[in-house]
């Protein structure tokens, strides 16, 4: 079901992007043929002139989203300390989150496993695993260079980093910081995380 961007027609991309916008608003289980057709101003029959099934639409959404996120998570980074590389990665994720509708729902929603075809679900999990493995490697390198705290293992620190990443994505997609004065920005969350991760000098 999954394909390369060059195999997608412009209309298929338009439909997939509309589906991602709808998922961003109502979650994966809210994506129905009738809701998507209404969003696009199509009949439901018109959708299936471009896709074989709703699974095909979902798989295409996943392809577009995970291709973008894989590029963000595995982008080449300048030579710098581990905290600086993590800071840059989280800021890239923040920027990508503002640009990619549906990201939070696909990457973190518990509903995803119930609606995605297996191949698409594997692709989501593979993308998340690649990001986690790179993050663990960066934490390990930071401990070796003495810039990341050593009282906790990379595996113990990883959930804190991933939870912060998830909250950054939520903040960017929901724009909650614009509505609640006390809500931190993505930049503030990133700096707080870096401060928590950095090694403290013995007093």
PDB file of C-alpha atoms in Angstrom:
ATOM      1  CA  UNK A   1       0.000   0.000   0.000  1.00  0.00           C
ATOM      2  CA  UNK A   2       2.837   2.406   0.753  1.00  0.00           C
ATOM      3  CA  UNK A   3       4.465   4.205  -2.142  1.00  0.00           C
ATOM      4  CA  UNK A   4       7.012   6.860  -2.954  1.00  0.00           C
ATOM      5  CA  UNK A   5       6.080  10.509  -3.405  1.00  0.00           C
ATOM      6  CA  UNK A   6       6.792  10.239  -7.124  1.00  0.00           C
ATOM      7  CA  UNK A   7       4.080   7.574  -7.442  1.00  0.00           C
ATOM      8  CA  UNK A   8       1.421   9.790  -5.866  1.00  0.00           C
ATOM      9  CA  UNK A   9      -0.749  11.993  -8.040  1.00  0.00           C
ATOM     10  CA  UNK A  10      -1.353  15.595  -6.994  1.00  0.00           C
ATOM     11  CA  UNK A  11      -4.959  14.688  -6.197  1.00  0.00           C
ATOM     12  CA  UNK A  12      -3.854  11.790  -3.978  1.00  0.00           C
ATOM     13  CA  UNK A  13      -1.538  14.130  -2.091  1.00  0.00           C
ATOM     14  CA  UNK A  14      -4.367  16.652  -1.670  1.00  0.00           C
ATOM     15  CA  UNK A  15      -6.658  13.958  -0.271  1.00  0.00           C
ATOM     16  CA  UNK A  16      -3.959  12.620   2.071  1.00  0.00           C
ATOM     17  CA  UNK A  17      -3.175  16.108   3.379  1.00  0.00           C
ATOM     18  CA  UNK A  18      -6.885  16.754   3.963  1.00  0.00           C
ATOM     19  CA  UNK A  19      -7.086  13.451   5.847  1.00  0.00           C
ATOM     20  CA  UNK A  20      -4.140  14.505   8.035  1.00  0.00           C
ATOM     21  CA  UNK A  21      -5.855  17.821   8.792  1.00  0.00           C
ATOM     22  CA  UNK A  22      -9.022  15.965   9.765  1.00  0.00           C
ATOM     23  CA  UNK A  23      -7.091  13.533  11.968  1.00  0.00           C
ATOM     24  CA  UNK A  24      -5.415  16.518  13.622  1.00  0.00           C
ATOM     25  CA  UNK A  25      -8.840  17.880  14.539  1.00  0.00           C
ATOM     26  CA  UNK A  26     -10.743  14.737  15.545  1.00  0.00           C
ATOM     27  CA  UNK A  27      -8.181  11.934  15.951  1.00  0.00           C
ATOM     28  CA  UNK A  28      -7.622   8.796  13.838  1.00  0.00           C
ATOM     29  CA  UNK A  29     -10.998   7.245  14.617  1.00  0.00           C
ATOM     30  CA  UNK A  30     -12.781  10.369  13.391  1.00  0.00           C
ATOM     31  CA  UNK A  31     -11.475   9.885   9.872  1.00  0.00           C
ATOM     32  CA  UNK A  32     -14.409   8.439   7.940  1.00  0.00           C
ATOM     33  CA  UNK A  33     -15.148   8.456   4.235  1.00  0.00           C
ATOM     34  CA  UNK A  34     -18.119  10.763   4.741  1.00  0.00           C
ATOM     35  CA  UNK A  35     -16.161  13.216   6.925  1.00  0.00           C
ATOM     36  CA  UNK A  36     -13.240  13.288   4.495  1.00  0.00           C
ATOM     37  CA  UNK A  37     -15.498  13.706   1.469  1.00  0.00           C
ATOM     38  CA  UNK A  38     -17.272  16.579   3.230  1.00  0.00           C
ATOM     39  CA  UNK A  39     -13.925  18.201   4.071  1.00  0.00           C
ATOM     40  CA  UNK A  40     -12.906  18.079   0.416  1.00  0.00           C
ATOM     41  CA  UNK A  41     -16.303  18.874  -1.077  1.00  0.00           C
ATOM     42  CA  UNK A  42     -16.333  15.469  -2.824  1.00  0.00           C
ATOM     43  CA  UNK A  43     -18.808  12.647  -2.971  1.00  0.00           C
ATOM     44  CA  UNK A  44     -17.595   9.517  -1.206  1.00  0.00           C
ATOM     45  CA  UNK A  45     -17.461   7.801  -4.577  1.00  0.00           C
ATOM     46  CA  UNK A  46     -15.034  10.442  -5.855  1.00  0.00           C
ATOM     47  CA  UNK A  47     -12.546   9.536  -3.110  1.00  0.00           C
ATOM     48  CA  UNK A  48     -12.287   6.006  -4.391  1.00  0.00           C
ATOM     49  CA  UNK A  49     -11.495   7.065  -7.913  1.00  0.00           C
ATOM     50  CA  UNK A  50      -8.120   8.035  -6.445  1.00  0.00           C
ATOM     51  CA  UNK A  51      -7.667   5.393  -3.723  1.00  0.00           C
ATOM     52  CA  UNK A  52      -8.605   1.734  -3.467  1.00  0.00           C
ATOM     53  CA  UNK A  53      -9.853   1.960   0.110  1.00  0.00           C
ATOM     54  CA  UNK A  54      -9.711   3.929   3.353  1.00  0.00           C
ATOM     55  CA  UNK A  55      -6.730   1.762   4.335  1.00  0.00           C
ATOM     56  CA  UNK A  56      -4.971   3.014   1.212  1.00  0.00           C
ATOM     57  CA  UNK A  57      -5.663   6.620   2.261  1.00  0.00           C
ATOM     58  CA  UNK A  58      -4.368   5.965   5.783  1.00  0.00           C
ATOM     59  CA  UNK A  59      -1.258   4.240   4.449  1.00  0.00           C
ATOM     60  CA  UNK A  60      -0.551   7.239   2.226  1.00  0.00           C
ATOM     61  CA  UNK A  61      -0.993   9.598   5.187  1.00  0.00           C
ATOM     62  CA  UNK A  62       1.516   7.535   7.138  1.00  0.00           C
ATOM     63  CA  UNK A  63       3.941   7.542   4.221  1.00  0.00           C
ATOM     64  CA  UNK A  64       3.881  11.346   3.952  1.00  0.00           C
ATOM     65  CA  UNK A  65       4.130  11.864   7.696  1.00  0.00           C
ATOM     66  CA  UNK A  66       6.846   9.318   8.484  1.00  0.00           C
ATOM     67  CA  UNK A  67       8.970  10.336   5.506  1.00  0.00           C
ATOM     68  CA  UNK A  68       9.021  13.892   6.836  1.00  0.00           C
ATOM     69  CA  UNK A  69       9.602  12.849  10.445  1.00  0.00           C
ATOM     70  CA  UNK A  70      12.395  10.430   9.523  1.00  0.00           C
ATOM     71  CA  UNK A  71      14.174  13.312   7.794  1.00  0.00           C
ATOM     72  CA  UNK A  72      13.715  15.490  10.886  1.00  0.00           C
ATOM     73  CA  UNK A  73      14.850  12.836  13.371  1.00  0.00           C
ATOM     74  CA  UNK A  74      17.851  11.607  11.384  1.00  0.00           C
ATOM     75  CA  UNK A  75      19.008  14.876   9.792  1.00  0.00           C
ATOM     76  CA  UNK A  76      22.798  15.408   9.768  1.00  0.00           C
ATOM     77  CA  UNK A  77      23.911  17.439  12.779  1.00  0.00           C
ATOM     78  CA  UNK A  78      26.961  19.677  13.255  1.00  0.00           C
ATOM     79  CA  UNK A  79      29.754  18.579  15.542  1.00  0.00           C
ATOM     80  CA  UNK A  80      28.647  19.777  18.953  1.00  0.00           C
ATOM     81  CA  UNK A  81      28.122  18.561  22.500  1.00  0.00           C
ATOM     82  CA  UNK A  82      25.335  16.093  23.196  1.00  0.00           C
ATOM     83  CA  UNK A  83      23.124  18.730  24.896  1.00  0.00           C
ATOM     84  CA  UNK A  84      23.514  21.042  21.899  1.00  0.00           C
ATOM     85  CA  UNK A  85      22.603  18.268  19.474  1.00  0.00           C
ATOM     86  CA  UNK A  86      19.560  17.319  21.546  1.00  0.00           C
ATOM     87  CA  UNK A  87      18.525  20.976  21.720  1.00  0.00           C
ATOM     88  CA  UNK A  88      18.741  21.287  17.936  1.00  0.00           C
ATOM     89  CA  UNK A  89      16.804  18.060  17.425  1.00  0.00           C
ATOM     90  CA  UNK A  90      13.973  19.124  19.725  1.00  0.00           C
ATOM     91  CA  UNK A  91      13.736  22.507  18.033  1.00  0.00           C
ATOM     92  CA  UNK A  92      13.563  20.788  14.635  1.00  0.00           C
ATOM     93  CA  UNK A  93      10.750  18.603  15.973  1.00  0.00           C
ATOM     94  CA  UNK A  94       8.991  21.731  17.238  1.00  0.00           C
ATOM     95  CA  UNK A  95       9.207  23.359  13.811  1.00  0.00           C
ATOM     96  CA  UNK A  96       8.084  20.173  12.052  1.00  0.00           C
ATOM     97  CA  UNK A  97       5.145  19.788  14.439  1.00  0.00           C
ATOM     98  CA  UNK A  98       3.822  23.184  13.462  1.00  0.00           C
ATOM     99  CA  UNK A  99       3.989  22.172   9.800  1.00  0.00           C
ATOM    100  CA  UNK A 100       2.671  18.592   9.885  1.00  0.00           C
ATOM    101  CA  UNK A 101      -0.994  18.048  10.791  1.00  0.00           C
ATOM    102  CA  UNK A 102      -1.846  14.727  12.399  1.00  0.00           C
ATOM    103  CA  UNK A 103       1.646  14.190  13.797  1.00  0.00           C
ATOM    104  CA  UNK A 104       0.645  13.940  17.448  1.00  0.00           C
ATOM    105  CA  UNK A 105      -2.261  11.614  16.662  1.00  0.00           C
ATOM    106  CA  UNK A 106      -0.179   9.250  14.541  1.00  0.00           C
ATOM    107  CA  UNK A 107       2.921   9.164  16.709  1.00  0.00           C
ATOM    108  CA  UNK A 108       1.351   9.029  20.151  1.00  0.00           C
ATOM    109  CA  UNK A 109      -2.377   8.237  20.022  1.00  0.00           C
ATOM    110  CA  UNK A 110      -3.480   4.911  21.491  1.00  0.00           C
ATOM    111  CA  UNK A 111      -6.193   4.827  18.801  1.00  0.00           C
ATOM    112  CA  UNK A 112      -3.687   4.434  15.972  1.00  0.00           C
ATOM    113  CA  UNK A 113      -3.200   0.698  16.420  1.00  0.00           C
ATOM    114  CA  UNK A 114      -6.935   0.168  15.940  1.00  0.00           C
ATOM    115  CA  UNK A 115      -7.303   2.058  12.660  1.00  0.00           C
ATOM    116  CA  UNK A 116      -4.050   1.675  10.714  1.00  0.00           C
ATOM    117  CA  UNK A 117      -3.280  -1.201   8.358  1.00  0.00           C
ATOM    118  CA  UNK A 118      -0.440  -3.340   9.722  1.00  0.00           C
ATOM    119  CA  UNK A 119       2.161  -2.169   7.207  1.00  0.00           C
ATOM    120  CA  UNK A 120       1.467   1.472   8.038  1.00  0.00           C
ATOM    121  CA  UNK A 121       1.583   0.794  11.786  1.00  0.00           C
ATOM    122  CA  UNK A 122       4.975  -0.888  11.370  1.00  0.00           C
ATOM    123  CA  UNK A 123       6.202   2.185   9.514  1.00  0.00           C
ATOM    124  CA  UNK A 124       5.124   4.469  12.380  1.00  0.00           C
ATOM    125  CA  UNK A 125       6.818   2.206  14.931  1.00  0.00           C
ATOM    126  CA  UNK A 126       9.985   2.012  12.827  1.00  0.00           C
ATOM    127  CA  UNK A 127      10.201   5.801  12.617  1.00  0.00           C
ATOM    128  CA  UNK A 128       9.709   6.189  16.372  1.00  0.00           C
ATOM    129  CA  UNK A 129      12.285   3.474  17.084  1.00  0.00           C
ATOM    130  CA  UNK A 130      14.865   5.136  14.829  1.00  0.00           C
ATOM    131  CA  UNK A 131      14.370   8.419  16.677  1.00  0.00           C
ATOM    132  CA  UNK A 132      14.676   6.712  20.064  1.00  0.00           C
ATOM    133  CA  UNK A 133      17.835   4.823  19.088  1.00  0.00           C
ATOM    134  CA  UNK A 134      19.529   7.998  17.895  1.00  0.00           C
ATOM    135  CA  UNK A 135      18.511   9.781  21.087  1.00  0.00           C
ATOM    136  CA  UNK A 136      19.920   6.948  23.248  1.00  0.00           C
ATOM    137  CA  UNK A 137      23.195   7.104  21.326  1.00  0.00           C
ATOM    138  CA  UNK A 138      23.397  10.863  21.891  1.00  0.00           C
ATOM    139  CA  UNK A 139      22.770  10.437  25.621  1.00  0.00           C
ATOM    140  CA  UNK A 140      25.480   7.754  25.800  1.00  0.00           C
ATOM    141  CA  UNK A 141      27.926  10.015  23.974  1.00  0.00           C
ATOM    142  CA  UNK A 142      27.038  12.863  26.327  1.00  0.00           C
ATOM    143  CA  UNK A 143      27.787  10.727  29.361  1.00  0.00           C
ATOM    144  CA  UNK A 144      31.141   9.715  27.884  1.00  0.00           C
ATOM    145  CA  UNK A 145      32.075  13.339  27.146  1.00  0.00           C
ATOM    146  CA  UNK A 146      30.876  14.436  30.591  1.00  0.00           C
ATOM    147  CA  UNK A 147      28.078  16.753  29.467  1.00  0.00           C
ATOM    148  CA  UNK A 148      25.106  14.526  30.399  1.00  0.00           C
ATOM    149  CA  UNK A 149      24.385  13.468  33.975  1.00  0.00           C
ATOM    150  CA  UNK A 150      25.692  10.005  34.840  1.00  0.00           C
ATOM    151  CA  UNK A 151      23.563   9.151  37.875  1.00  0.00           C
ATOM    152  CA  UNK A 152      20.864   7.796  35.536  1.00  0.00           C
ATOM    153  CA  UNK A 153      21.345   5.516  32.530  1.00  0.00           C
ATOM    154  CA  UNK A 154      20.383   6.578  28.996  1.00  0.00           C
ATOM    155  CA  UNK A 155      17.485   4.105  29.215  1.00  0.00           C
ATOM    156  CA  UNK A 156      16.242   5.849  32.374  1.00  0.00           C
ATOM    157  CA  UNK A 157      16.607   9.311  30.832  1.00  0.00           C
ATOM    158  CA  UNK A 158      14.976   8.319  27.541  1.00  0.00           C
ATOM    159  CA  UNK A 159      11.333   8.405  28.775  1.00  0.00           C
ATOM    160  CA  UNK A 160      11.860  11.963  30.045  1.00  0.00           C
ATOM    161  CA  UNK A 161      13.186  13.074  26.652  1.00  0.00           C
ATOM    162  CA  UNK A 162      10.392  11.286  24.781  1.00  0.00           C
ATOM    163  CA  UNK A 163       7.713  12.729  27.075  1.00  0.00           C
ATOM    164  CA  UNK A 164       9.104  16.219  26.485  1.00  0.00           C
ATOM    165  CA  UNK A 165       9.121  15.582  22.737  1.00  0.00           C
ATOM    166  CA  UNK A 166       5.496  14.507  22.911  1.00  0.00           C
ATOM    167  CA  UNK A 167       4.519  17.608  24.866  1.00  0.00           C
ATOM    168  CA  UNK A 168       6.371  19.859  22.415  1.00  0.00           C
ATOM    169  CA  UNK A 169       4.395  18.320  19.557  1.00  0.00           C
ATOM    170  CA  UNK A 170       1.157  18.817  21.507  1.00  0.00           C
ATOM    171  CA  UNK A 171       1.992  22.453  22.282  1.00  0.00           C
ATOM    172  CA  UNK A 172       2.806  23.256  18.675  1.00  0.00           C
ATOM    173  CA  UNK A 173      -0.271  21.536  17.221  1.00  0.00           C
ATOM    174  CA  UNK A 174      -2.747  22.796  19.825  1.00  0.00           C
ATOM    175  CA  UNK A 175      -1.217  26.291  20.140  1.00  0.00           C
ATOM    176  CA  UNK A 176      -2.134  26.049  23.810  1.00  0.00           C
ATOM    177  CA  UNK A 177       0.639  28.477  24.788  1.00  0.00           C
ATOM    178  CA  UNK A 178      -1.279  31.196  22.923  1.00  0.00           C
ATOM    179  CA  UNK A 179      -4.384  30.569  25.050  1.00  0.00           C
ATOM    180  CA  UNK A 180      -2.938  29.866  28.494  1.00  0.00           C
ATOM    181  CA  UNK A 181      -0.487  32.342  29.965  1.00  0.00           C
ATOM    182  CA  UNK A 182       1.129  29.709  32.197  1.00  0.00           C
ATOM    183  CA  UNK A 183       1.726  27.166  29.418  1.00  0.00           C
ATOM    184  CA  UNK A 184       5.427  26.919  28.510  1.00  0.00           C
ATOM    185  CA  UNK A 185       6.602  27.380  24.950  1.00  0.00           C
ATOM    186  CA  UNK A 186       8.435  24.644  23.059  1.00  0.00           C
ATOM    187  CA  UNK A 187      11.664  26.606  23.521  1.00  0.00           C
ATOM    188  CA  UNK A 188      11.141  26.849  27.287  1.00  0.00           C
ATOM    189  CA  UNK A 189      10.413  23.129  27.541  1.00  0.00           C
ATOM    190  CA  UNK A 190      13.534  22.354  25.537  1.00  0.00           C
ATOM    191  CA  UNK A 191      15.740  24.490  27.786  1.00  0.00           C
ATOM    192  CA  UNK A 192      14.229  22.937  30.924  1.00  0.00           C
ATOM    193  CA  UNK A 193      14.939  19.450  29.592  1.00  0.00           C
ATOM    194  CA  UNK A 194      18.526  20.332  28.684  1.00  0.00           C
ATOM    195  CA  UNK A 195      19.059  21.757  32.178  1.00  0.00           C
ATOM    196  CA  UNK A 196      17.735  18.526  33.722  1.00  0.00           C
ATOM    197  CA  UNK A 197      19.935  16.364  31.505  1.00  0.00           C
ATOM    198  CA  UNK A 198      23.186  18.224  31.971  1.00  0.00           C
ATOM    199  CA  UNK A 199      25.780  16.983  34.397  1.00  0.00           C
ATOM    200  CA  UNK A 200      25.976  18.893  37.656  1.00  0.00           C
ATOM    201  CA  UNK A 201      29.331  19.712  39.171  1.00  0.00           C
ATOM    202  CA  UNK A 202      29.793  18.309  42.661  1.00  0.00           C
ATOM    203  CA  UNK A 203      29.324  21.016  45.301  1.00  0.00           C
TER     204      UNK A 203
END
